[in-house]
Coordinates of C-alpha atoms in Angstrom, one line a residue:
M1 CA 61.0 -51.3 12.7
S2 CA 61.4 -48.7 15.4
P3 CA 58.3 -46.8 16.4
P4 CA 57.8 -43.4 14.7
H5 CA 58.5 -40.2 16.7
R6 CA 55.3 -38.3 17.6
P7 CA 55.2 -34.5 16.9
P8 CA 55.5 -32.3 20.0
R9 CA 52.3 -31.4 21.9
L10 CA 51.5 -28.7 24.3
P11 CA 51.6 -29.7 28.0
R12 CA 48.2 -30.5 29.5
T13 CA 48.3 -27.5 31.9
L14 CA 49.1 -25.1 29.1
R15 CA 46.2 -26.5 27.0
W16 CA 43.7 -26.0 29.8
L17 CA 45.1 -22.4 30.3
L18 CA 44.6 -21.7 26.6
L19 CA 41.0 -23.0 26.8
L20 CA 40.4 -20.6 29.7
L21 CA 42.2 -17.6 28.2
L22 CA 40.6 -17.7 24.7
P23 CA 37.0 -17.1 25.8
L24 CA 38.1 -14.6 28.4
G25 CA 40.1 -12.7 25.7
L26 CA 37.1 -12.8 23.5
V27 CA 34.9 -11.2 26.2
M28 CA 37.4 -8.6 27.0
T29 CA 38.0 -7.6 23.4
V30 CA 34.3 -7.4 22.6
W31 CA 33.6 -5.4 25.8
Q32 CA 36.4 -3.0 25.2
A33 CA 35.4 -2.4 21.5
A34 CA 31.8 -1.9 22.5
Q35 CA 32.8 0.7 25.1
V36 CA 35.0 2.6 22.7
A37 CA 32.3 2.5 20.0
R38 CA 29.7 3.6 22.6
E39 CA 31.8 6.6 23.7
Q40 CA 32.4 7.7 20.1
A41 CA 28.7 7.3 19.2
L42 CA 27.7 9.3 22.3
Q43 CA 30.1 12.1 21.4
N44 CA 28.7 12.3 17.9
L45 CA 25.2 12.2 19.2
V46 CA 26.0 15.0 21.7
R47 CA 27.3 17.2 18.9
E48 CA 24.2 16.5 16.8
A49 CA 21.9 17.2 19.8
E50 CA 23.7 20.5 20.6
N51 CA 23.2 21.7 17.0
E52 CA 19.5 20.7 16.9
L53 CA 19.0 22.2 20.4
R54 CA 20.6 25.5 19.4
L55 CA 18.6 25.8 16.3
S56 CA 15.3 24.9 18.0
A57 CA 15.9 27.4 20.8
A58 CA 16.7 30.2 18.3
G59 CA 13.6 29.3 16.4
L60 CA 11.4 29.5 19.5
E61 CA 12.9 32.8 20.6
G62 CA 12.5 34.2 17.1
H63 CA 8.9 33.1 17.0
L64 CA 8.1 34.9 20.3
T65 CA 10.2 38.1 20.1
R66 CA 8.8 39.1 16.7
H67 CA 5.5 40.0 18.5
D68 CA 7.2 41.9 21.3
Y69 CA 6.6 45.3 19.7
L70 CA 2.8 44.8 19.1
P71 CA 1.4 45.7 22.6
Q72 CA 3.4 49.0 22.8
L73 CA 2.3 49.8 19.2
L74 CA -1.3 49.3 20.1
A75 CA -1.0 51.1 23.4
S76 CA 0.2 54.3 21.6
R77 CA -2.8 54.5 19.2
E78 CA -5.2 57.5 19.8
M79 CA -8.3 55.3 19.4
V80 CA -7.2 53.1 22.4
K81 CA -6.5 56.2 24.5
R82 CA -9.8 57.9 23.6
F83 CA -11.7 54.7 24.5
L84 CA -10.0 54.6 27.9
A85 CA -10.6 58.2 28.5
R86 CA -14.3 58.0 27.7
R87 CA -15.0 54.4 28.9
G88 CA -18.6 53.9 29.8
H89 CA -19.6 56.6 27.2
Q90 CA -18.3 55.1 24.0
N91 CA -19.3 52.0 22.0
P92 CA -16.6 49.4 22.3
M93 CA -17.4 47.8 18.9
P94 CA -15.0 49.9 16.8
L95 CA -12.2 49.1 19.1
N96 CA -13.1 45.4 19.1
L97 CA -13.0 45.3 15.3
L98 CA -9.6 47.1 15.3
L99 CA -8.1 44.6 17.8
D100 CA -9.5 41.7 15.7
Q101 CA -8.0 43.3 12.6
F102 CA -4.6 43.5 14.3
R103 CA -4.9 39.9 15.5
A104 CA -5.5 38.6 12.0
T105 CA -2.7 40.8 10.5
A106 CA -0.1 39.9 13.1
D107 CA -1.2 36.2 13.2
V108 CA -1.6 36.0 16.9
S109 CA -4.2 34.3 19.1
D110 CA -5.9 37.2 21.0
V111 CA -5.5 41.0 21.6
Y112 CA -7.4 42.6 24.4
L113 CA -7.4 45.8 26.6
L114 CA -7.6 45.8 30.4
D115 CA -8.5 48.8 32.5
R116 CA -6.7 50.0 35.6
T117 CA -8.3 47.3 37.7
G118 CA -7.5 44.4 35.4
T119 CA -11.0 44.0 33.8
T120 CA -11.2 43.4 30.1
L121 CA -12.9 46.3 28.3
A122 CA -12.3 45.3 24.6
A123 CA -11.0 42.1 22.9
S124 CA -10.5 40.6 19.5
N125 CA -12.6 37.6 20.5
W126 CA -15.6 39.8 21.4
H127 CA -17.8 37.6 19.2
L128 CA -16.9 34.2 20.7
D129 CA -18.7 32.4 23.6
N130 CA -15.4 32.4 25.7
T131 CA -14.7 36.1 25.1
F132 CA -12.4 37.8 27.6
I133 CA -14.6 40.9 27.9
G134 CA -15.8 41.4 31.5
H135 CA -13.2 39.1 33.0
N136 CA -10.6 40.3 35.5
Y137 CA -7.0 39.3 35.1
A138 CA -5.4 41.3 37.9
F139 CA -3.9 38.1 39.2
R140 CA -1.8 37.7 36.1
S141 CA 1.9 38.8 36.3
Y142 CA 1.7 40.4 32.9
Y143 CA -1.0 42.8 34.2
Q144 CA 1.0 43.5 37.4
D145 CA 4.2 44.3 35.4
A146 CA 2.4 46.5 32.9
I147 CA 0.3 48.4 35.5
A148 CA 3.6 49.1 37.3
G149 CA 4.8 50.9 34.2
S150 CA 7.0 48.3 32.5
R151 CA 6.5 45.7 29.8
G152 CA 5.3 42.3 30.9
R153 CA 5.8 38.8 29.7
F154 CA 4.0 35.7 30.9
F155 CA 3.4 32.1 29.9
G156 CA 0.4 30.0 31.1
L157 CA -2.9 28.5 30.3
G158 CA -5.8 30.7 29.4
T159 CA -8.5 30.7 32.1
Q160 CA -11.2 30.9 29.4
S161 CA -9.8 29.0 26.4
L162 CA -7.5 26.7 28.4
E163 CA -5.0 27.1 25.6
R164 CA -1.3 27.4 26.2
G165 CA 0.0 30.9 25.3
Y166 CA 2.7 33.4 25.7
Y167 CA 1.5 36.9 26.8
F168 CA 3.1 40.3 25.9
S169 CA 1.7 43.4 27.8
A170 CA 2.4 47.1 27.7
P171 CA 1.0 50.0 29.8
V172 CA -1.4 52.4 28.2
W173 CA -0.8 56.1 29.4
L174 CA -3.2 58.9 29.1
D175 CA -0.9 61.4 30.8
E176 CA 2.8 60.6 31.2
T177 CA 3.9 64.1 32.1
S178 CA 2.6 64.0 35.7
P179 CA 5.2 62.7 38.2
D180 CA 2.5 60.8 40.0
A181 CA 1.0 59.4 36.8
R182 CA 0.3 55.7 36.6
P183 CA -1.0 53.7 33.6
D184 CA -4.7 53.9 32.8
G185 CA -4.8 50.5 31.2
V186 CA -2.9 47.5 29.9
M187 CA -2.7 46.2 26.3
V188 CA -2.2 42.4 26.1
V189 CA -1.2 40.2 23.1
K190 CA -1.5 36.4 23.4
V191 CA 0.6 34.1 21.1
L192 CA -0.1 30.4 20.7
L193 CA 2.8 27.9 20.6
D194 CA 1.2 25.1 18.7
A195 CA 2.9 26.0 15.4
V196 CA 6.3 25.7 17.0
E197 CA 5.5 22.3 18.4
E198 CA 4.3 21.1 15.1
S199 CA 7.6 21.9 13.5
W200 CA 9.4 19.9 16.2
A201 CA 7.5 16.7 15.2
E202 CA 9.6 16.5 12.0
Q203 CA 12.9 16.0 14.0
D204 CA 14.3 12.7 15.1
A205 CA 14.2 13.8 18.7
E206 CA 11.9 14.8 21.6
L207 CA 12.0 18.5 22.4
L208 CA 10.8 19.8 25.8
V209 CA 10.5 23.3 27.3
S210 CA 10.2 23.8 31.1
D211 CA 9.9 26.9 33.3
G212 CA 11.7 27.7 36.5
D213 CA 9.4 25.3 38.4
D214 CA 10.4 22.4 36.2
I215 CA 7.0 22.2 34.6
I216 CA 7.0 20.9 31.0
F217 CA 4.7 23.3 29.2
M218 CA 5.9 22.6 25.6
A219 CA 6.8 19.2 24.2
S220 CA 6.9 17.6 20.8
H221 CA 5.2 14.5 22.3
P222 CA 1.6 15.6 23.4
E223 CA 1.5 13.4 26.5
L224 CA 4.5 15.1 28.1
R225 CA 2.8 18.5 28.1
M226 CA 1.7 19.9 31.4
A227 CA 3.8 17.4 33.3
A228 CA 6.4 18.0 36.0
F229 CA 10.0 17.0 35.3
Y230 CA 10.2 15.5 38.8
P231 CA 7.4 14.7 41.3
L232 CA 6.1 17.8 43.1
S233 CA 5.5 18.1 46.8
E234 CA 2.1 19.0 47.9
A235 CA 3.2 22.5 48.9
E236 CA 4.8 23.1 45.5
R237 CA 1.6 21.8 43.8
Q238 CA -0.7 24.1 45.8
A239 CA 1.6 27.1 45.2
L240 CA 1.4 26.5 41.4
L241 CA -2.4 26.1 41.5
A242 CA -2.7 29.3 43.4
T243 CA -0.9 31.3 40.6
R244 CA -3.4 29.9 38.1
R245 CA -0.5 29.7 35.6
Y246 CA -1.5 26.2 34.6
A247 CA -5.2 26.4 35.6
D248 CA -6.3 23.2 37.2
E249 CA -3.9 20.8 35.4
P250 CA -2.8 17.9 37.7
L251 CA 0.9 18.4 36.8
S252 CA 1.7 14.7 37.0
P253 CA 5.3 13.6 37.0
S254 CA 6.8 12.9 33.6
G255 CA 8.5 9.7 34.7
I256 CA 12.0 10.8 33.5
E257 CA 14.8 8.9 35.3
V258 CA 18.5 9.8 34.9
F259 CA 20.6 6.6 34.9
E260 CA 24.0 8.1 33.9
Q261 CA 25.4 11.6 34.2
R262 CA 28.2 12.4 31.8
D263 CA 31.2 14.7 32.1
D264 CA 30.3 16.7 29.1
G265 CA 27.0 17.9 30.7
S266 CA 24.8 15.4 28.9
R267 CA 22.9 12.7 30.6
L268 CA 21.3 9.4 29.7
V269 CA 17.7 9.1 30.7
R270 CA 14.7 6.8 30.3
F271 CA 11.0 7.0 31.1
V272 CA 9.7 4.7 33.8
Q273 CA 6.1 5.2 32.5
G274 CA 4.2 6.6 29.6
P275 CA 4.5 6.3 25.8
L276 CA 8.3 6.8 25.7
S277 CA 9.1 4.1 28.2
Q278 CA 10.3 1.6 25.5
G279 CA 13.6 3.3 24.8
S280 CA 16.5 5.3 26.3
Y281 CA 17.6 8.8 25.4
L282 CA 20.5 11.2 25.5
G283 CA 19.4 14.4 27.1
L284 CA 20.8 18.0 26.8
T285 CA 19.5 21.2 28.3
R286 CA 19.9 24.8 27.1
H287 CA 19.0 27.8 29.2
M288 CA 17.1 30.5 27.4
A289 CA 18.1 33.5 29.6
E290 CA 15.8 36.1 27.9
L291 CA 12.7 33.9 28.6
D292 CA 14.0 32.3 31.8
W293 CA 13.1 28.9 30.3
N294 CA 15.1 25.6 29.8
M295 CA 14.9 23.8 26.5
H296 CA 15.6 20.1 26.6
I297 CA 16.3 17.6 23.8
L298 CA 16.1 13.9 24.1
K299 CA 17.8 11.9 21.3
P300 CA 17.1 8.2 21.0
L301 CA 20.1 5.9 21.8
D302 CA 19.3 3.5 19.0
S303 CA 22.3 4.6 17.0
V304 CA 24.6 4.2 20.0
Y305 CA 23.3 0.7 20.7
N306 CA 23.7 -0.2 17.0
A307 CA 27.3 1.1 17.0
Q308 CA 28.0 -1.0 20.1
W309 CA 26.7 -4.1 18.5
L310 CA 28.5 -3.5 15.3
A311 CA 31.8 -2.8 17.1
A312 CA 31.3 -5.9 19.2
L313 CA 30.6 -8.1 16.2
L314 CA 33.6 -6.7 14.3
A315 CA 35.9 -7.1 17.4
G316 CA 34.7 -10.6 17.9
G317 CA 35.2 -11.4 14.2
L318 CA 38.7 -9.9 14.3
Y319 CA 39.5 -11.8 17.4
G320 CA 38.3 -15.0 15.8
V321 CA 40.4 -14.3 12.7
V322 CA 43.5 -13.8 14.9
V323 CA 42.8 -16.9 16.9
L324 CA 42.1 -18.8 13.7
A325 CA 45.3 -17.5 12.2
G326 CA 47.3 -18.6 15.3
G327 CA 45.6 -22.0 15.2
V328 CA 46.3 -22.4 11.5
G329 CA 50.0 -21.5 12.1
W330 CA 50.3 -24.0 14.9
Q331 CA 48.6 -26.6 12.7
R332 CA 50.9 -25.9 9.8
L333 CA 53.9 -26.4 12.2
R334 CA 52.5 -29.6 13.3
L335 CA 51.8 -30.7 9.8
R336 CA 55.3 -29.9 8.7
R337 CA 56.7 -32.0 11.5
E338 CA 54.3 -34.7 10.7
R339 CA 55.4 -34.7 7.1
E340 CA 59.0 -35.0 8.1
L341 CA 58.1 -38.0 10.3
F342 CA 56.0 -39.4 7.6
A343 CA 58.9 -39.1 5.1
E344 CA 61.1 -41.0 7.6
R345 CA 58.5 -43.7 8.0
E346 CA 58.2 -44.0 4.2
R347 CA 61.9 -44.5 3.8
R348 CA 61.9 -47.2 6.4
T349 CA 58.9 -49.0 4.9
L350 CA 59.7 -48.5 1.2
A351 CA 60.3 -52.1 0.3
H352 CA 57.1 -53.2 2.0
A353 CA 55.1 -50.4 0.3
R354 CA 56.3 -51.4 -3.1
D355 CA 55.0 -54.9 -2.7
E356 CA 51.7 -53.6 -1.3
L357 CA 51.5 -51.1 -4.1
E358 CA 51.8 -53.7 -6.8
R359 CA 49.0 -55.7 -5.2
N360 CA 46.9 -52.6 -4.9
V361 CA 47.5 -51.7 -8.5
A362 CA 46.4 -55.1 -9.7
R363 CA 43.3 -54.9 -7.5
R364 CA 42.5 -51.4 -8.5
T365 CA 43.0 -52.2 -12.2
H366 CA 40.5 -55.0 -11.9
D367 CA 38.0 -52.7 -10.1
L368 CA 38.5 -50.0 -12.8
V369 CA 37.7 -52.4 -15.6
E370 CA 34.6 -53.5 -13.8
T371 CA 33.6 -49.8 -13.2
N372 CA 34.1 -48.9 -16.8
R373 CA 31.9 -51.8 -17.9
R374 CA 29.1 -50.8 -15.5
L375 CA 29.5 -47.1 -16.7
S376 CA 29.1 -48.2 -20.3
D377 CA 26.0 -50.1 -19.5
E378 CA 24.5 -47.1 -17.6
I379 CA 25.3 -44.8 -20.5
E380 CA 23.5 -47.1 -22.9
E381 CA 20.5 -47.5 -20.6
R382 CA 20.3 -43.7 -20.3
R383 CA 20.4 -43.3 -24.1
R384 CA 17.5 -45.7 -24.4
A385 CA 15.5 -43.9 -21.7
E386 CA 16.1 -40.5 -23.5
E387 CA 14.9 -42.0 -26.8
S388 CA 11.8 -43.4 -25.1
L389 CA 11.1 -40.0 -23.5
R390 CA 11.3 -38.3 -26.9
Q391 CA 8.9 -40.8 -28.4
T392 CA 6.5 -40.3 -25.5
Q393 CA 6.7 -36.5 -25.9
D394 CA 5.9 -36.7 -29.6
E395 CA 2.9 -39.0 -28.9
L396 CA 1.6 -36.5 -26.3
I397 CA 2.0 -33.6 -28.8
Q398 CA 0.2 -35.6 -31.5
A399 CA -2.6 -36.5 -29.0
A400 CA -3.0 -32.8 -28.1
K401 CA -3.3 -31.9 -31.8
L402 CA -5.9 -34.6 -32.4
A403 CA -7.9 -33.3 -29.3
V404 CA -7.9 -29.8 -30.7
L405 CA -8.9 -31.0 -34.2
G406 CA -11.8 -33.0 -32.6
Q407 CA -13.0 -29.9 -30.7
L408 CA -12.8 -27.8 -33.9
A409 CA -14.7 -30.5 -35.9
A410 CA -17.4 -30.7 -33.3
G411 CA -17.7 -26.9 -33.1
I412 CA -18.0 -26.6 -36.9
N413 CA -20.6 -29.4 -37.0
H414 CA -22.7 -27.7 -34.3
E415 CA -22.5 -24.2 -35.8
L416 CA -23.3 -25.4 -39.4
N417 CA -26.3 -27.5 -38.5
Q418 CA -28.7 -24.6 -38.5
P419 CA -27.6 -23.1 -41.9
L420 CA -27.7 -26.6 -43.4
A421 CA -31.3 -27.1 -42.2
A422 CA -32.2 -23.7 -43.7
I423 CA -30.5 -24.7 -47.0
R424 CA -32.4 -27.9 -47.0
A425 CA -35.7 -26.0 -46.5
Y426 CA -34.8 -23.6 -49.3
A427 CA -33.9 -26.4 -51.6
E428 CA -37.1 -28.3 -51.0
N429 CA -39.1 -25.1 -51.6
A430 CA -37.1 -24.5 -54.8
R431 CA -37.8 -28.0 -56.1
A432 CA -41.5 -27.5 -55.3
F433 CA -41.6 -24.2 -57.1
L434 CA -39.9 -25.7 -60.2
D435 CA -42.5 -28.5 -60.2
R436 CA -45.2 -25.8 -60.2
Q437 CA -43.5 -23.8 -63.0
R438 CA -42.6 -20.9 -60.7
P439 CA -39.0 -20.2 -61.7
E440 CA -38.9 -16.7 -60.1
A441 CA -39.7 -18.1 -56.6
A442 CA -37.3 -21.0 -57.1
N443 CA -34.6 -18.5 -58.2
S444 CA -35.2 -16.5 -55.0
N445 CA -34.7 -19.6 -52.8
L446 CA -31.6 -20.5 -54.7
E447 CA -30.2 -17.1 -54.0
Q448 CA -30.8 -17.6 -50.3
I449 CA -29.0 -21.0 -50.5
I450 CA -26.0 -19.3 -52.1
D451 CA -26.0 -16.6 -49.4
L452 CA -26.2 -19.2 -46.7
T453 CA -23.4 -21.2 -48.3
S454 CA -21.2 -18.1 -48.3
R455 CA -22.1 -17.5 -44.7
M456 CA -21.2 -21.1 -43.8
A457 CA -17.8 -20.6 -45.4
E458 CA -17.3 -17.4 -43.3
I459 CA -18.4 -19.4 -40.1
S460 CA -15.9 -22.2 -40.8
A461 CA -13.1 -19.7 -41.5
Q462 CA -13.8 -17.9 -38.2
L463 CA -14.2 -21.2 -36.2
R464 CA -10.7 -22.2 -37.2
Q465 CA -9.5 -19.1 -35.2
F466 CA -11.3 -19.9 -32.0
S467 CA -8.2 -21.3 -30.4
R468 CA -6.4 -17.9 -30.5
K469 CA -7.4 -14.3 -29.9
S470 CA -9.4 -12.8 -32.7
G471 CA -7.6 -10.2 -34.8
G472 CA -10.5 -9.1 -37.0
T473 CA -11.5 -5.5 -37.4
L474 CA -14.7 -4.6 -35.6
T475 CA -17.4 -2.4 -37.3
A476 CA -20.8 -0.9 -36.5
V477 CA -23.5 -3.6 -36.5
S478 CA -27.2 -3.0 -36.3
V479 CA -28.7 -5.2 -33.6
P480 CA -32.3 -5.2 -34.9
A481 CA -31.0 -6.3 -38.3
C482 CA -29.2 -9.2 -36.7
F483 CA -32.3 -10.2 -34.9
D484 CA -34.3 -10.1 -38.2
Y485 CA -31.7 -12.3 -39.9
A486 CA -31.8 -14.9 -37.1
L487 CA -35.6 -14.9 -37.1
R488 CA -35.7 -15.5 -40.9
L489 CA -33.6 -18.6 -40.4
Y490 CA -36.2 -20.0 -38.0
Q491 CA -39.3 -18.6 -39.7
G492 CA -40.6 -22.1 -40.6
R493 CA -40.1 -23.5 -37.1
L494 CA -41.7 -20.4 -35.5
R495 CA -44.7 -20.8 -37.7
S496 CA -45.1 -24.5 -37.3
A497 CA -44.6 -24.5 -33.5
G498 CA -46.9 -21.5 -33.0
I499 CA -44.3 -19.5 -31.1
A500 CA -45.1 -15.9 -30.4
V501 CA -42.2 -13.5 -30.8
E502 CA -42.2 -10.4 -28.7
R503 CA -39.8 -7.6 -29.7
R504 CA -38.9 -5.2 -26.9
W505 CA -37.1 -2.2 -28.4
G506 CA -38.0 1.2 -29.8
D507 CA -38.0 2.5 -33.3
D508 CA -34.5 4.0 -33.1
E509 CA -31.8 1.9 -34.6
T510 CA -29.3 0.5 -32.1
W511 CA -25.7 -0.1 -33.2
V512 CA -22.9 -2.0 -31.4
Q513 CA -19.2 -2.4 -32.1
A514 CA -18.9 -6.0 -33.3
D515 CA -18.4 -8.4 -36.2
L516 CA -21.5 -8.9 -38.2
V517 CA -21.2 -12.6 -39.0
R518 CA -20.1 -13.7 -35.5
L519 CA -22.8 -11.7 -33.8
E520 CA -25.4 -13.3 -36.0
Q521 CA -24.0 -16.7 -35.2
V522 CA -24.4 -16.1 -31.5
L523 CA -28.0 -14.8 -31.8
V524 CA -28.9 -17.8 -34.1
N525 CA -27.5 -20.2 -31.6
L526 CA -29.3 -18.5 -28.6
I527 CA -32.6 -18.4 -30.4
G528 CA -32.2 -22.1 -31.5
N529 CA -31.6 -23.1 -27.9
A530 CA -34.6 -21.2 -26.8
L531 CA -36.8 -23.0 -29.4
Q532 CA -35.5 -26.4 -28.2
A533 CA -36.2 -25.4 -24.6
M534 CA -39.8 -24.6 -25.4
A535 CA -40.6 -27.8 -27.2
E536 CA -42.9 -29.0 -24.4
T537 CA -44.3 -25.6 -23.5
P538 CA -48.1 -25.2 -24.2
T539 CA -47.9 -21.5 -25.2
P540 CA -44.3 -20.8 -26.2
Q541 CA -43.2 -17.3 -26.3
L542 CA -39.8 -15.9 -27.5
I543 CA -38.8 -12.5 -26.0
L544 CA -36.1 -10.5 -27.8
S545 CA -35.0 -7.2 -26.1
I546 CA -32.5 -4.4 -26.6
E547 CA -31.5 -2.1 -23.7
R548 CA -28.8 0.6 -24.1
D549 CA -27.0 3.3 -22.2
N550 CA -24.3 5.7 -23.1
Q551 CA -21.6 3.0 -23.3
R552 CA -23.2 -0.5 -23.4
V553 CA -26.0 -2.4 -25.2
R554 CA -27.7 -5.3 -23.5
I555 CA -29.2 -7.8 -26.0
G556 CA -31.6 -10.3 -24.4
V557 CA -33.0 -13.6 -25.7
A558 CA -35.5 -15.1 -23.3
D559 CA -38.1 -17.9 -23.4
N560 CA -40.9 -19.2 -21.1
G561 CA -39.6 -22.8 -21.0
P562 CA -38.5 -24.8 -17.9
G563 CA -35.3 -22.6 -17.4
I564 CA -31.9 -23.8 -16.2
P565 CA -31.4 -25.6 -12.9
E566 CA -29.7 -23.3 -10.5
Q567 CA -27.0 -25.8 -9.6
L568 CA -26.0 -26.0 -13.4
L569 CA -25.8 -22.2 -14.0
P570 CA -22.1 -21.9 -13.1
R571 CA -21.2 -24.7 -15.7
I572 CA -23.5 -23.6 -18.5
F573 CA -20.6 -22.1 -20.6
E574 CA -18.2 -25.1 -20.1
P575 CA -17.2 -27.0 -23.3
F576 CA -19.1 -30.3 -23.9
F577 CA -21.6 -29.5 -21.1
T578 CA -25.2 -29.7 -22.1
T579 CA -28.6 -30.1 -20.4
K580 CA -30.1 -31.7 -23.5
S581 CA -30.8 -35.4 -23.8
P582 CA -28.0 -37.6 -25.2
G583 CA -27.7 -37.2 -29.0
S584 CA -29.3 -33.8 -29.0
G585 CA -26.2 -31.7 -28.9
L586 CA -22.4 -31.7 -28.2
G587 CA -22.4 -29.0 -25.5
L588 CA -20.3 -26.6 -27.5
G589 CA -22.8 -24.0 -28.7
L590 CA -22.8 -21.8 -25.6
S591 CA -19.1 -22.3 -25.0
I592 CA -18.3 -21.1 -28.5
S593 CA -20.8 -18.2 -28.3
S594 CA -19.3 -17.1 -25.0
R595 CA -15.8 -17.1 -26.6
I596 CA -17.1 -15.1 -29.6
I597 CA -18.6 -12.4 -27.4
D598 CA -15.4 -12.2 -25.3
D599 CA -13.4 -11.7 -28.5
L600 CA -15.8 -8.9 -29.5
G601 CA -15.0 -7.1 -26.2
G602 CA -18.3 -8.0 -24.5
H603 CA -19.8 -10.6 -22.1
L604 CA -22.4 -13.3 -22.3
E605 CA -24.6 -14.0 -19.2
A606 CA -27.1 -16.6 -18.3
S607 CA -29.9 -16.4 -15.8
N608 CA -33.5 -17.5 -15.0
R609 CA -36.5 -15.2 -15.4
P610 CA -38.6 -14.6 -12.3
G611 CA -41.7 -15.9 -14.1
G612 CA -40.0 -19.0 -15.5
G613 CA -37.8 -19.6 -18.4
A614 CA -34.2 -18.8 -19.3
L615 CA -32.6 -15.4 -20.2
F616 CA -29.3 -15.0 -22.1
T617 CA -27.9 -11.5 -22.2
V618 CA -25.2 -10.3 -24.6
I619 CA -23.4 -7.1 -23.4
L620 CA -21.4 -5.3 -26.1
P621 CA -19.9 -1.8 -26.5
R622 CA -22.3 0.7 -28.1
E623 CA -21.4 2.3 -31.4
A624 CA -22.5 6.0 -31.5
H625 CA -21.5 6.9 -35.0
P626 CA -22.4 4.0 -37.4
N627 CA -22.9 6.2 -40.6
D628 CA -19.4 5.3 -42.0
H629 CA -19.9 1.6 -41.6
P630 CA -21.8 -0.8 -44.0
P631 CA -25.3 -1.8 -42.8
A632 CA -26.2 -5.3 -41.6
H633 CA -27.2 -8.1 -44.0
T634 CA -30.6 -7.6 -45.5
Q635 CA -32.0 -10.8 -47.0
E636 CA -35.3 -11.5 -48.6
Q637 CA -37.6 -13.8 -46.7
P638 CA -37.8 -17.3 -48.2
T639 CA -41.0 -18.1 -50.1
H640 CA -42.5 -21.4 -49.1
A641 CA -44.6 -23.7 -51.4

């Protein structure tokens, strides 16, 4: 057989040239796309900055010019003129009050009157420590303009308050008819600029206002205020300090550095120091001719950088798609040629391929049969495993059911032991009364046995519901009546053991929102535990207490026994945990009691008394209106032979 023809390949030099041109084309495409996106984003940012700058400048001019009329208005009032005419012979207090009233009405910072020499005669801040009265402001340009007969405007720091303010002034004339007349005083109004700066903080830009000396006296960022746009020479600094416009401020440089000046008048700047040195900004300036100020806006370039990155990623992706499409086309051409060559080779080797195919079919058929057999075995093995898993799950479910039944049986046995003991005592008494021919007493004991039997039925019915949340209706229950019922059950043991019972509650009835039977069960269990704990105590004492407030009632059962070891207190309410000797209890009583109180919306706590002994406290919601509810059980005390 003749060797197959190979598909055409690119020359080696052309392949190396493509490997060089592809990354270079990628770099050029990404760079060009980023530049176009940057320019468009900058143009959009310039338009946005121009709108914001125009609105902010108009707002500042409007805020200031609305007070322009006030000095002239005050200068024309007769009260001001009379005071100037009779200064030294008239009490300035009425004028001070008038100026303070005008200050509050016009919402300005200060209003004050200067005499012909520039000394303050009356001021709205007459009552403050830093009052202007008595201070001379002849060095201020607003005084010099007004005393020359025209209106004055001035911006600077107050020499007393050190607050930035804009000053309006107007001359006060006593006689304007004389050709040689000159003003007799100057009326000045000071307006603060803090409110305007606070409104700038809401914009996504930094706003600055500078004067003719390039001093930034207003800024949305506090640390840029009282800074120079560019570093000042020592002569410029001394000249500004001499004017007292900015008091003794150091006028440090702001740190602004222009790194690109654009043809549309905008510029790209950054801060070489200070709090804004982390980013770059687009800067625009608007001249405010009426105030002779320059307002600047600095817009962050984050959106421009984001647009550049996005355009670069899109251009790179598009370039990759084009290159990939070209590569795919070339590969398809190669594949088509390879398929043609493959078809030619197949025709030449058809006879040999048929023989090889038959051998392969036989071998594959054998392999397939073996694979099917192994697959059948695996399916059967999986079926047996699933059947075993189902049986194991059923056994686990049955074991869980038996464990729950064991807990319920143990709980019922524990809770019914005390009523059974009482039934036995009543039954023995009844038999003794029958032997003594006292049927009335025997009948009373039998009635108690019937009542206890009914109560045992209620206990067993409620214990069956311990595994789920209780849904019974809660009523008003008398706490003293529940204590009386529990003490009647232990009357014989209390008497035989000589246990003193101390009741700590007043004469008023205390009611809680609970279930009567379950609350009595808890108290019977707590008292029974206390009696067992005091078995070895020489002078046993059982203390029962009731404390209440507007919302809660605290029911206490305490003894003077050995108490509970501190290391065992966190586990005292765990199921099957007990501090008694083996065979004396299952360790379920306190666990069941805690669950009962939780179902009633309360809480059961355990602690040790300072003087020795254990204290169990039941906390339940207080019932304020129990009149509509049935009272607690009242039972006759058993009569003993």
